[in-house]
XYZ file of C-alpha atoms in Angstrom:
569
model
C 16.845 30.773 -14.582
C 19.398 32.259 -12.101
C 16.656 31.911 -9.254
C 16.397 28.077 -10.439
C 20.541 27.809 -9.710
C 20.231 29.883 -6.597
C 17.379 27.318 -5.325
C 19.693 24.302 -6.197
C 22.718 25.399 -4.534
C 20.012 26.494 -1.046
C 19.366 22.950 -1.458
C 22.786 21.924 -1.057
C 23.387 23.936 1.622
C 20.992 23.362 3.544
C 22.060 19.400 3.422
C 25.150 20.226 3.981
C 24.233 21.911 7.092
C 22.458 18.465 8.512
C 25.588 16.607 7.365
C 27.748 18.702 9.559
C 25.553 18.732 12.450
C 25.427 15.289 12.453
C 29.175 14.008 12.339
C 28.189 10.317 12.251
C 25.646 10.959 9.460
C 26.284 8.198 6.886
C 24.048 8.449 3.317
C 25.992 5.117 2.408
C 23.077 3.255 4.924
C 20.556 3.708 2.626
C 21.619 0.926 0.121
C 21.131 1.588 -4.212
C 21.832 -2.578 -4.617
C 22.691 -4.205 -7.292
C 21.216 -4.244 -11.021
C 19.257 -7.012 -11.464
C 18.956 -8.853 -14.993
C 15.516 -10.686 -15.766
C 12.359 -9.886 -17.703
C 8.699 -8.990 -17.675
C 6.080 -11.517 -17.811
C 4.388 -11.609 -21.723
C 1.786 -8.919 -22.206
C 3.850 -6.156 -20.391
C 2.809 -2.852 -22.271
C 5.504 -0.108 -23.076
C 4.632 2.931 -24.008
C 5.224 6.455 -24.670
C 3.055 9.557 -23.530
C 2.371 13.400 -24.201
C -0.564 15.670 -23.203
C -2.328 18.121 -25.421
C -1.835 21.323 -24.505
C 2.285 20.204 -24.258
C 2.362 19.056 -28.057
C -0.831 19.730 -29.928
C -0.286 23.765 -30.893
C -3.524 24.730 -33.135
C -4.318 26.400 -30.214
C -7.464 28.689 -31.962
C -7.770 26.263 -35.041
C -10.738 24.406 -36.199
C -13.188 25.469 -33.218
C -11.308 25.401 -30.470
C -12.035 27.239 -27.240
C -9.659 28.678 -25.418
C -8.333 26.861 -22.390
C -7.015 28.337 -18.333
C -3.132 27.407 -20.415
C -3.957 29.681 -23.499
C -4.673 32.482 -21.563
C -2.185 31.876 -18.849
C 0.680 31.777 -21.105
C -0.077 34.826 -22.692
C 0.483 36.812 -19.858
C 3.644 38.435 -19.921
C 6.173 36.662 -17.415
C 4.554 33.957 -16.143
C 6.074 31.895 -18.440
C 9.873 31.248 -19.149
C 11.073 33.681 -21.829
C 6.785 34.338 -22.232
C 6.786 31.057 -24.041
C 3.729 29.537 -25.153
C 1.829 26.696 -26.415
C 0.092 28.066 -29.349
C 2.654 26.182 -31.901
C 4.408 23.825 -29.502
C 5.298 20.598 -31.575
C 2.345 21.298 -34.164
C 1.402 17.834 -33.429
C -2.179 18.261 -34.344
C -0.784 18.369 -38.165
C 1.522 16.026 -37.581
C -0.410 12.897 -36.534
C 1.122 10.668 -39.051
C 4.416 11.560 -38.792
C 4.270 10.796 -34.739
C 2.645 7.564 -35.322
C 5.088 6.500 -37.454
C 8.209 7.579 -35.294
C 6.247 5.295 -32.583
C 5.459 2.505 -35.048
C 9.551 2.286 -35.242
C 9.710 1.999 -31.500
C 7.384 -1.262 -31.675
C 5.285 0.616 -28.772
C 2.511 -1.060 -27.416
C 0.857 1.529 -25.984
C 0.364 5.396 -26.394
C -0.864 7.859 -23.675
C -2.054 11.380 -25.006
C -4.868 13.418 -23.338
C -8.359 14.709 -25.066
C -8.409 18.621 -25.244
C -11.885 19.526 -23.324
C -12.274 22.544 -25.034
C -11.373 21.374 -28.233
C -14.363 19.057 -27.946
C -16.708 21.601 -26.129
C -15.491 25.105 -26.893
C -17.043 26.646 -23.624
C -16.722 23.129 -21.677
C -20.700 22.700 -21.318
C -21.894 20.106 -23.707
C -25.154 21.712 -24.205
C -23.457 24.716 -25.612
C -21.902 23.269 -28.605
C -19.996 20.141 -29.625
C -17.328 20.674 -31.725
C -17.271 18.053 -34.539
C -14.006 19.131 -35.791
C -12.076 18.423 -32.383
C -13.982 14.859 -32.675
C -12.443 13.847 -35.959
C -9.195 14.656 -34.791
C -9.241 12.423 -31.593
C -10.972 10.190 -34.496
C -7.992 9.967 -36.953
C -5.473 9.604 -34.306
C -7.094 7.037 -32.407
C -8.014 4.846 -35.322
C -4.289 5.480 -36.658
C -2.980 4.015 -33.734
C -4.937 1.127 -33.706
C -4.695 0.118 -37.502
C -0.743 0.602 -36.382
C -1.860 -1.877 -33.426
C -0.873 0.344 -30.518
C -3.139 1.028 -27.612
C -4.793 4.194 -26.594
C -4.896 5.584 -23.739
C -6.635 8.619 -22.924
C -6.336 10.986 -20.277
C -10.112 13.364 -20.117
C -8.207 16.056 -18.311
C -4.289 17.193 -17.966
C -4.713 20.442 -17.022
C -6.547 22.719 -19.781
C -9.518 23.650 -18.005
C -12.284 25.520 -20.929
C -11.441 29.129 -19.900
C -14.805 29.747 -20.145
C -15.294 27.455 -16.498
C -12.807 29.538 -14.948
C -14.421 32.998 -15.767
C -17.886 31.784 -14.982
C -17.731 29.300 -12.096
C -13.901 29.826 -10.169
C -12.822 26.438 -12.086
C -12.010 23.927 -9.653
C -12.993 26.006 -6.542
C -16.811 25.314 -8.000
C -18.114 22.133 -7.086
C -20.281 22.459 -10.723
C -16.993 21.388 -12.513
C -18.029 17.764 -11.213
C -21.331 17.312 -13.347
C -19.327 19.703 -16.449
C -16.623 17.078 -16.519
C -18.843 14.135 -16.127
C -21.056 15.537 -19.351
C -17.700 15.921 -20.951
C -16.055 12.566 -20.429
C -19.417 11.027 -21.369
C -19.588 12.574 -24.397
C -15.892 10.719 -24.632
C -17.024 7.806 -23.870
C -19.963 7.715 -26.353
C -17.609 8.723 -28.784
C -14.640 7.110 -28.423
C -15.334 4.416 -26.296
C -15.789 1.732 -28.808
C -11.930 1.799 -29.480
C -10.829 3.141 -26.303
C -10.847 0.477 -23.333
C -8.364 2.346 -21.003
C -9.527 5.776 -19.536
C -7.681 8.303 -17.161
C -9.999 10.623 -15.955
C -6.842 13.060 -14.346
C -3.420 13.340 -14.446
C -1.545 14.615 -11.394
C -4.225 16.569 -9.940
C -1.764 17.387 -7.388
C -0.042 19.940 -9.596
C -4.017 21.023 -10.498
C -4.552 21.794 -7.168
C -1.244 23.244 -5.120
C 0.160 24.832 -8.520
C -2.891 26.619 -9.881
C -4.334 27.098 -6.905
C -2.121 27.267 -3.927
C 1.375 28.889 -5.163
C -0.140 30.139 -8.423
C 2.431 29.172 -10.921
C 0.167 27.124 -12.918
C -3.004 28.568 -14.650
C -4.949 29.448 -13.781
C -2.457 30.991 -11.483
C -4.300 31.397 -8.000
C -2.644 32.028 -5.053
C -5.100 31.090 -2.432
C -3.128 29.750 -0.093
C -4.628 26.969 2.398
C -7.605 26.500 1.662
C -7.292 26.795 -2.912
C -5.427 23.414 -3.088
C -7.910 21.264 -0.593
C -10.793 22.888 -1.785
C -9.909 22.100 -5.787
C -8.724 18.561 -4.390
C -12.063 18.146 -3.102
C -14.016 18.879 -6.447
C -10.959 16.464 -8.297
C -11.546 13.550 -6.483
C -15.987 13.563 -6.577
C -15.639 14.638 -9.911
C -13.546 11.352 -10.840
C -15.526 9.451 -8.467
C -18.674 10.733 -10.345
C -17.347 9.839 -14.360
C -16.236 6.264 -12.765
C -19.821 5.778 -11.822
C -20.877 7.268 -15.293
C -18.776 4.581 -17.134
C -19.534 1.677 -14.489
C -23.272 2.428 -15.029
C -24.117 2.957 -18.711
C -21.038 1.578 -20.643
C -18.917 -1.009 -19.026
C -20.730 -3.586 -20.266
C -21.033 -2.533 -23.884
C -17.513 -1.295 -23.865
C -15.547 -3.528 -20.948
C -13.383 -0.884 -20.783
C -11.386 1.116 -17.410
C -11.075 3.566 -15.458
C -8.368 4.885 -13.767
C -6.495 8.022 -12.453
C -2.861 9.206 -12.896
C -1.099 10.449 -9.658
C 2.000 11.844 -9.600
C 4.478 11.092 -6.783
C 7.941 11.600 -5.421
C 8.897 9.254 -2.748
C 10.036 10.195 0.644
C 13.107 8.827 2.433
C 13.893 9.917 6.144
C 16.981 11.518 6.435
C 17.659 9.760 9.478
C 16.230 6.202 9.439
C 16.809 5.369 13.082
C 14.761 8.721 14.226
C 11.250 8.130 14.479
C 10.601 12.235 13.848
C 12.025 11.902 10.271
C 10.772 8.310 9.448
C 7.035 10.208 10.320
C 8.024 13.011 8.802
C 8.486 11.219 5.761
C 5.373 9.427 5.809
C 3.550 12.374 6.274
C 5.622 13.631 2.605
C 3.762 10.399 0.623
C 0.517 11.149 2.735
C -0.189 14.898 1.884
C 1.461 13.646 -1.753
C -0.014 10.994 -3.431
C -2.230 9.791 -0.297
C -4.390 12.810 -0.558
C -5.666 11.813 -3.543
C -5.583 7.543 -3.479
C -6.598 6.837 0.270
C -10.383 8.856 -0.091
C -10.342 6.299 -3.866
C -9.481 3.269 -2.354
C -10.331 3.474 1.465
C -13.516 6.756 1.224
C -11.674 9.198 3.312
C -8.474 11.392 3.430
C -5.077 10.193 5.184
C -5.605 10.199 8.592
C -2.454 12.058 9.240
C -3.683 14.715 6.707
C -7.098 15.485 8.632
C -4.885 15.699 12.117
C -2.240 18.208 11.446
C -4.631 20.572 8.791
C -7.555 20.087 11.449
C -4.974 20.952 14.363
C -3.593 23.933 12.689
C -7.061 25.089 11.842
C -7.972 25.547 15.298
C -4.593 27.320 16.274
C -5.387 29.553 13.509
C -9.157 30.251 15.415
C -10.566 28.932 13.008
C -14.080 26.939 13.904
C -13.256 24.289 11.292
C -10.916 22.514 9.236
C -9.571 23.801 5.882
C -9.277 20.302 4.692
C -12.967 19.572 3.432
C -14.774 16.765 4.690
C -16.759 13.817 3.109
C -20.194 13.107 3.846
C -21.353 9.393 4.730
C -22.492 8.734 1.214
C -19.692 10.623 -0.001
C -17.188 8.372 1.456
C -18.922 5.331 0.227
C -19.593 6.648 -3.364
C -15.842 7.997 -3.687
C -14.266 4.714 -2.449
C -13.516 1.598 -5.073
C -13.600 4.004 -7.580
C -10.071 2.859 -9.494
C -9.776 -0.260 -12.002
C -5.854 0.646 -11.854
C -3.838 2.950 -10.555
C -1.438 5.058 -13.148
C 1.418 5.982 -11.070
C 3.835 9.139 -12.541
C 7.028 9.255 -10.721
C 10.278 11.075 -11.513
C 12.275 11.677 -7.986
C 13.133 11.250 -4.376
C 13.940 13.368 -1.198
C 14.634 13.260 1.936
C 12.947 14.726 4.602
C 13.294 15.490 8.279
C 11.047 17.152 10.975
C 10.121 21.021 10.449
C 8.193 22.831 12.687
C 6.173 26.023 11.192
C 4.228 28.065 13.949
C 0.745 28.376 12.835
C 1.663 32.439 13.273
C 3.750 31.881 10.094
C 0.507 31.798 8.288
C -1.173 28.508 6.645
C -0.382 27.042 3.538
C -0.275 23.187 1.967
C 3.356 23.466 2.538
C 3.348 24.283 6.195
C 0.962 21.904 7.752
C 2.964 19.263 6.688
C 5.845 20.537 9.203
C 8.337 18.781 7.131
C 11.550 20.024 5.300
C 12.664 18.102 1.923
C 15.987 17.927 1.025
C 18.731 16.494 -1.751
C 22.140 14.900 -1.850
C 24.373 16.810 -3.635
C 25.697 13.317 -5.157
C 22.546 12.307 -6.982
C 22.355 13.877 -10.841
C 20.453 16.755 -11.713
C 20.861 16.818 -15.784
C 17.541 19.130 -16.364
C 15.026 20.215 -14.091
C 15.568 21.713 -11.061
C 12.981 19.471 -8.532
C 14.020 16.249 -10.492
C 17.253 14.568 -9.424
C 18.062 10.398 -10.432
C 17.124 8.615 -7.114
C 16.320 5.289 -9.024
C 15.898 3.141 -5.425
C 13.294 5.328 -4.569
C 11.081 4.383 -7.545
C 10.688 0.588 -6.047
C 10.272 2.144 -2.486
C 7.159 3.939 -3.738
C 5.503 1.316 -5.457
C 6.024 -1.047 -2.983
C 4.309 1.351 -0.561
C 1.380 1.617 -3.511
C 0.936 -1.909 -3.024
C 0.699 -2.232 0.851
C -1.181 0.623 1.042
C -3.758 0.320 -1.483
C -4.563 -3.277 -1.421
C -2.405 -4.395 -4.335
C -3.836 -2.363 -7.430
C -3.249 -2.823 -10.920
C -0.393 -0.505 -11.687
C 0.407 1.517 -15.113
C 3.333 3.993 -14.649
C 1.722 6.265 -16.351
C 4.992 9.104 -16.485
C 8.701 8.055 -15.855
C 11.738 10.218 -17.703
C 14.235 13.078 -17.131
C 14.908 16.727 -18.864
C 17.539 18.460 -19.559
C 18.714 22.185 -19.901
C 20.458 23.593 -22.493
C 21.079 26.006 -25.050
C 21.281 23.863 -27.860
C 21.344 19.848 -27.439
C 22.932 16.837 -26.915
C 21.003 13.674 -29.337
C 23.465 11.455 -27.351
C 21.661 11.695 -24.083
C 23.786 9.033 -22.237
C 22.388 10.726 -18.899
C 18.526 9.935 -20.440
C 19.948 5.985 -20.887
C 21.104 5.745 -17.691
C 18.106 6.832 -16.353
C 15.674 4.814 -18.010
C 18.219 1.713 -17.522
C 18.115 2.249 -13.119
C 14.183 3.686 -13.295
C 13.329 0.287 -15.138
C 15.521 -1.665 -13.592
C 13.732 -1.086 -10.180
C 10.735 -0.960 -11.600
C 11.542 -4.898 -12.505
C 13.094 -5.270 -8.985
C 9.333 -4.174 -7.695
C 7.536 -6.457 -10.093
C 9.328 -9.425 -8.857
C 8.831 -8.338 -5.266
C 4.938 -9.126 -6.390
C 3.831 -5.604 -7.176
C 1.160 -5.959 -9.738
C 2.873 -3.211 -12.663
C 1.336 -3.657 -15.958
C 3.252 -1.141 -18.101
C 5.525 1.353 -18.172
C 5.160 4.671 -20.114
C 8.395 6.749 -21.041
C 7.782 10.493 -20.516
C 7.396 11.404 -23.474
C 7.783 10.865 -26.647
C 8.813 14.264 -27.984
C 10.285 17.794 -26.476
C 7.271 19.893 -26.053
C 5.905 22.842 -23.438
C 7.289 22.681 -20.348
C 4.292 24.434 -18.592
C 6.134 27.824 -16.739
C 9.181 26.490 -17.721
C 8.203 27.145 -21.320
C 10.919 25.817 -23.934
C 13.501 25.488 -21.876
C 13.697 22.060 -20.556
C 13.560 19.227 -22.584
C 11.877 15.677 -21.727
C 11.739 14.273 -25.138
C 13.067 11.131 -26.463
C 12.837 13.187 -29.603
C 14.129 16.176 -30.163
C 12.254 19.143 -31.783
C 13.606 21.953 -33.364
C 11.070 24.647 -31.881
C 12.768 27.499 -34.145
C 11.789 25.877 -37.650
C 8.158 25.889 -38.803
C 7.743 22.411 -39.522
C 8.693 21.413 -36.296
C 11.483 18.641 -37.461
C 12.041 15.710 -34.764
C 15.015 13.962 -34.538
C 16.014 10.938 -32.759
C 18.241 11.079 -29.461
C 20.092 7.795 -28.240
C 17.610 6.976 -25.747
C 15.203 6.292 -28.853
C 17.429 3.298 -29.725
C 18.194 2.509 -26.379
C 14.110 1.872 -25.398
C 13.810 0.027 -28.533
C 15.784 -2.398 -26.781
C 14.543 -2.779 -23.850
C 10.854 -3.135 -25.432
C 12.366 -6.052 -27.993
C 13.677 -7.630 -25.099
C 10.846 -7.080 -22.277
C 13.623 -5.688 -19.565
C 17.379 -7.006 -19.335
C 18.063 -10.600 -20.267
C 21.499 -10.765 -19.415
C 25.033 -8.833 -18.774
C 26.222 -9.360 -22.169
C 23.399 -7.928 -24.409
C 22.495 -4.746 -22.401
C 26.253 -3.496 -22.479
C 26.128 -3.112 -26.013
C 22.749 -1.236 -26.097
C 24.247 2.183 -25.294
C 27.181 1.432 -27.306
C 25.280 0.953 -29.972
C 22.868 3.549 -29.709
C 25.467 6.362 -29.305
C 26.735 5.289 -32.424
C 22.970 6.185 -34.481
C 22.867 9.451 -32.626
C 26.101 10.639 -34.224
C 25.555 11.634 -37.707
C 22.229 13.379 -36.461
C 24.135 14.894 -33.349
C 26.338 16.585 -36.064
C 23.467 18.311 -38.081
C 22.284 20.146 -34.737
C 26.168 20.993 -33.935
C 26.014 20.667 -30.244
C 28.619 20.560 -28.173
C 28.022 17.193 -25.333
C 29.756 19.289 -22.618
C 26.860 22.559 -22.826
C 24.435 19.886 -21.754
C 25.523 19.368 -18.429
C 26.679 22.999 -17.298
C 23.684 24.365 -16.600
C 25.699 26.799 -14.078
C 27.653 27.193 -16.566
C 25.678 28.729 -19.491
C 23.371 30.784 -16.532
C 25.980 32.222 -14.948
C 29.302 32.227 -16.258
C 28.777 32.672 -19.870
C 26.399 36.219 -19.464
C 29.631 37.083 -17.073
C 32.370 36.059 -19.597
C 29.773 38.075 -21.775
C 29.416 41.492 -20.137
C 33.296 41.380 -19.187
C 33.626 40.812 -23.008
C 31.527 44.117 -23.965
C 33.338 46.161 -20.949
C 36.587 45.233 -22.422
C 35.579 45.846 -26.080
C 33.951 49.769 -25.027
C 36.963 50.221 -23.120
C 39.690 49.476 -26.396
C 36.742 51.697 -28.241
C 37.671 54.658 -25.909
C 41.251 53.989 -26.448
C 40.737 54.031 -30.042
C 39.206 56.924 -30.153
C 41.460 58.830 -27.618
C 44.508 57.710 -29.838
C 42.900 59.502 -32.772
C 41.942 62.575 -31.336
């Protein structure tokens, strides 16, 4: 945690540093505007969402196989305080009680992911089918609908059967494409009936760099290169192939969709009137979420993405890109492959021109010769990458819409953490966030981007992947340290509500009193959980300063010991 607050304040710095060199550097030019008041159009979906691995616990119960996350997190430090998953929220008991905490929202929507090796113990459907994981995905798609809320189903966020990752490399192996298309047909037939709106990955971006590139995600890799494009590579056929799968043998019957979740931070040049910066920053949403939605919707990879890797290739002597490369038929069967586009998005940064020598070695990071940076201005109430940048949520989807011939949109992940050592239910920072985030979402929509829902992230606290317990995304909180798992409500609960009953922000008036009014339910429950608002947002604080005040504490106690002692002999 003290390399986390060390890595914020080299952020700073490093700003700080551009600032100063630049004396007529002005952050004021790039505009927030003004909030604007208005409404969705009828049908807007809002939702909540949560993935399995983050929330389910049962993590060796009723048949299920292990998964890359299971065995990951079991290895001594590679998680936060060598947290794991196997409890989590115990939200594989507690399928009821989350229903009904959502069925108080009015939510119109639900996003959760399918556990593949809950379904298919070893991941290969001829192996074994586990009926057990089946009637679970049963019950809690059925409850949802009799409660009418829609599912939607992600096939894969992140928990790879282990078994595929002894056997075959995992994604490195192009045979994950026909394991995951047997997989997500067996979904389909299943499910499919009740479930029209399918999301074959979500944020394969973290898939790739983080499991495979930097290693900090199972299945913790660190080929560095050539791991992220090569996983990348076997991501996008193998979505391209279950699209097909669906298109061919069940669309009709089940006139369902299929779609992909990308996760995305937009990129702002740090100088707007230098052309180095403003390409530098394309190249940011290029190697970003362009890697994965230009070979979808145009059958190739960003054209800035095959120039600099294919460049730096052959200063490294090498006789060939590490970017892979599409086939003819490859390009033509991978593109169109998207009935919408789910769009995750949490942040912003800037970013200017970086050089890296190709002698510095190769990496994802360095061909993008690029350096990202933050203001020191914009909050940062949790996470460490994640700072409010609201403007830069209409900026990207904008962008979405240019680029990628104006897809239907589902923001499929949208929320903020926090850090603490106990909590805060009145999460005024949480409001304020979802108030600016769907604000510009709304600005977007009536610039004529085609955004069909929104989906808070998430609905509860949960696993925080290497982050463990430690940062909190919830809406509700859990108490981790109790057995049953007990959620409570923060104010951002209440403050949704509203903006769902009214479809956005119908006037000055009424929205003033939402927060007002929701920090007044989040008291009496704030009380039971005795936290202190300030802890919340001292991060530093609690890191650094309290273990100091701490050891001084324990120095000064042994030293009046000694005294003690001293005086009686």
């Amino acid at each position: 945690m003290l390399q986390h607050s060390v890595l914020r304040i080299c952020h700073i710095l490093l700003l700080a540093m551009c600032i100063f060199a630049s004396e007529d550097f002005d952050w004021t030019k790039n505009k927030i505007g003004s909030f604007q008041y208005g409404t969705f159009a009828s049908g807007f979906s809002w939702g909540v969402g949560s993935s399995a691995y983050q929330t389910e616990g049962a993590w060796d119960k009723d048949g299920k196989g292990k998964s890359i996350w299971d065995v990951f997190s079991h290895k001594r430090g590679k998680i936060h305080l060598n947290d794991t998953g196997d409890s989590s929220c115990e939200g594989y008991y507690k399928i009821k009680d989350d229903i009904a905490l959502m069925k108080d929202m009015r939510l119109n929507h639900y996003l959760f992911s399918i556990s593949w090796p809950r379904i298919l113990p070893s991941g290969i459907k001829t192996d074994y089918i586990n009926e057990k994981g089946i009637e679970h995905y049963d019950n809690l798609i059925n409850m949802l609908l009799e409660n009418k809320m829609t599912p939607i189903v992600t096939l894969y966020h992140w928990d790879l059967p282990q078994v595929l990752e002894e056997k075959y490399g995992g994604w490195q192996n192009a045979s994950m494409i026909n394991f995951f298309n047997d997989f997500a047909n067996l979904c389909f037939e299943r499910f499919g009936n009740r479930v029209k709106y399918w999301i074959t990955f979500n944020n394969p971006w973290s898939v790739a760099v983080e499991g495979y590139e930097t290693g900090e995600h199972a299945p913790g890799l660190k080929m560095r290169g050539t791991g992220a494009y090569n996983a990348a590579h076997n991501i996008i056929k193998a979505h391209a192939k279950v699209w097909h799968t669906y298109d061919a043998q069940w669309r009709n019957k089940q006139k369902g969709m299929v779609g992909i979740s990308l996760s995305a931070d937009w990129g702002e040049p740090v100088d707007i009137n230098n052309q180095r910066d403003i390409e530098a920053a394309e190249r940011y949403v290029q190697f970003y979420l362009g890697w994965f939605a230009t070979p979808l919707f145009h059958g190739d990879y960003p054209q800035i993405m095959k120039d600099y890797i294919g460049r730096k290739s052959a200063q490294q002597g090498l006789s060939s890109s590490r970017l892979p490369t599409f086939s003819p038929h490859e390009k033509s069967y991978v593109r169109g492959t998207c009935d919408f586009l789910g769009i995750s998005h949490f942040t912003t940064r800037y970013i200017t021109q970086k050089n890296f020598p190709s002698n510095r070695g190769n990496s994802y990071f360095t061909d993008r010769d690029l350096a990202e940076l933050v203001d020191p201005q914009w909050p940062d109430p949790g996470s460490e990458w994640l700072y409010s940048v609201p403007w830069g949520f209409r900026r990207l989807l904008s962008f979405v819409k240019t680029q990628y011939g104006d897809p239907i949109i589902y923001v499929t992940g949208n929320g903020v953490s926090e850090k603490m050592m106990c909590t805060e239910l009145c999460d005024d920072w949480r409001m304020q966030y979802l108030r600016d985030y769907i604000n510009e979402m709304l600005k977007a929509v009536k610039d004529g981007v085609n955004v069909k829902g929104y989906t808070a992230w998430s609905l509860l606290d949960k696993f925080e992947w290497d982050e463990g317990y430690s940062e909190r995304f919830g809406l509700y909180y859990v108490d981790f340290d109790s057995k049953n798992k007990p959620r409570y409500p923060k104010a951002s609960v209440q403050y949704y509500k509203h903006i769902i009953s009214s479809n956005g922000f119908p006037n000055q008036r009424e929205i003033e009193s939402w927060k007002r009014k929701a920090l007044e339910t989040c008291t009496s429950s704030n009380q039971l959980l005795a936290a202190d608002p300030l802890i919340s947002h001292m991060e530093m604080v609690t890191e650094i300063v309290v273990p100091t005040v701490c050891t001084l504490c324990i120095l000064l106690s042994a030293v009046f010991l000694m005294f003690l002692l001293r005086t009686r002999i």
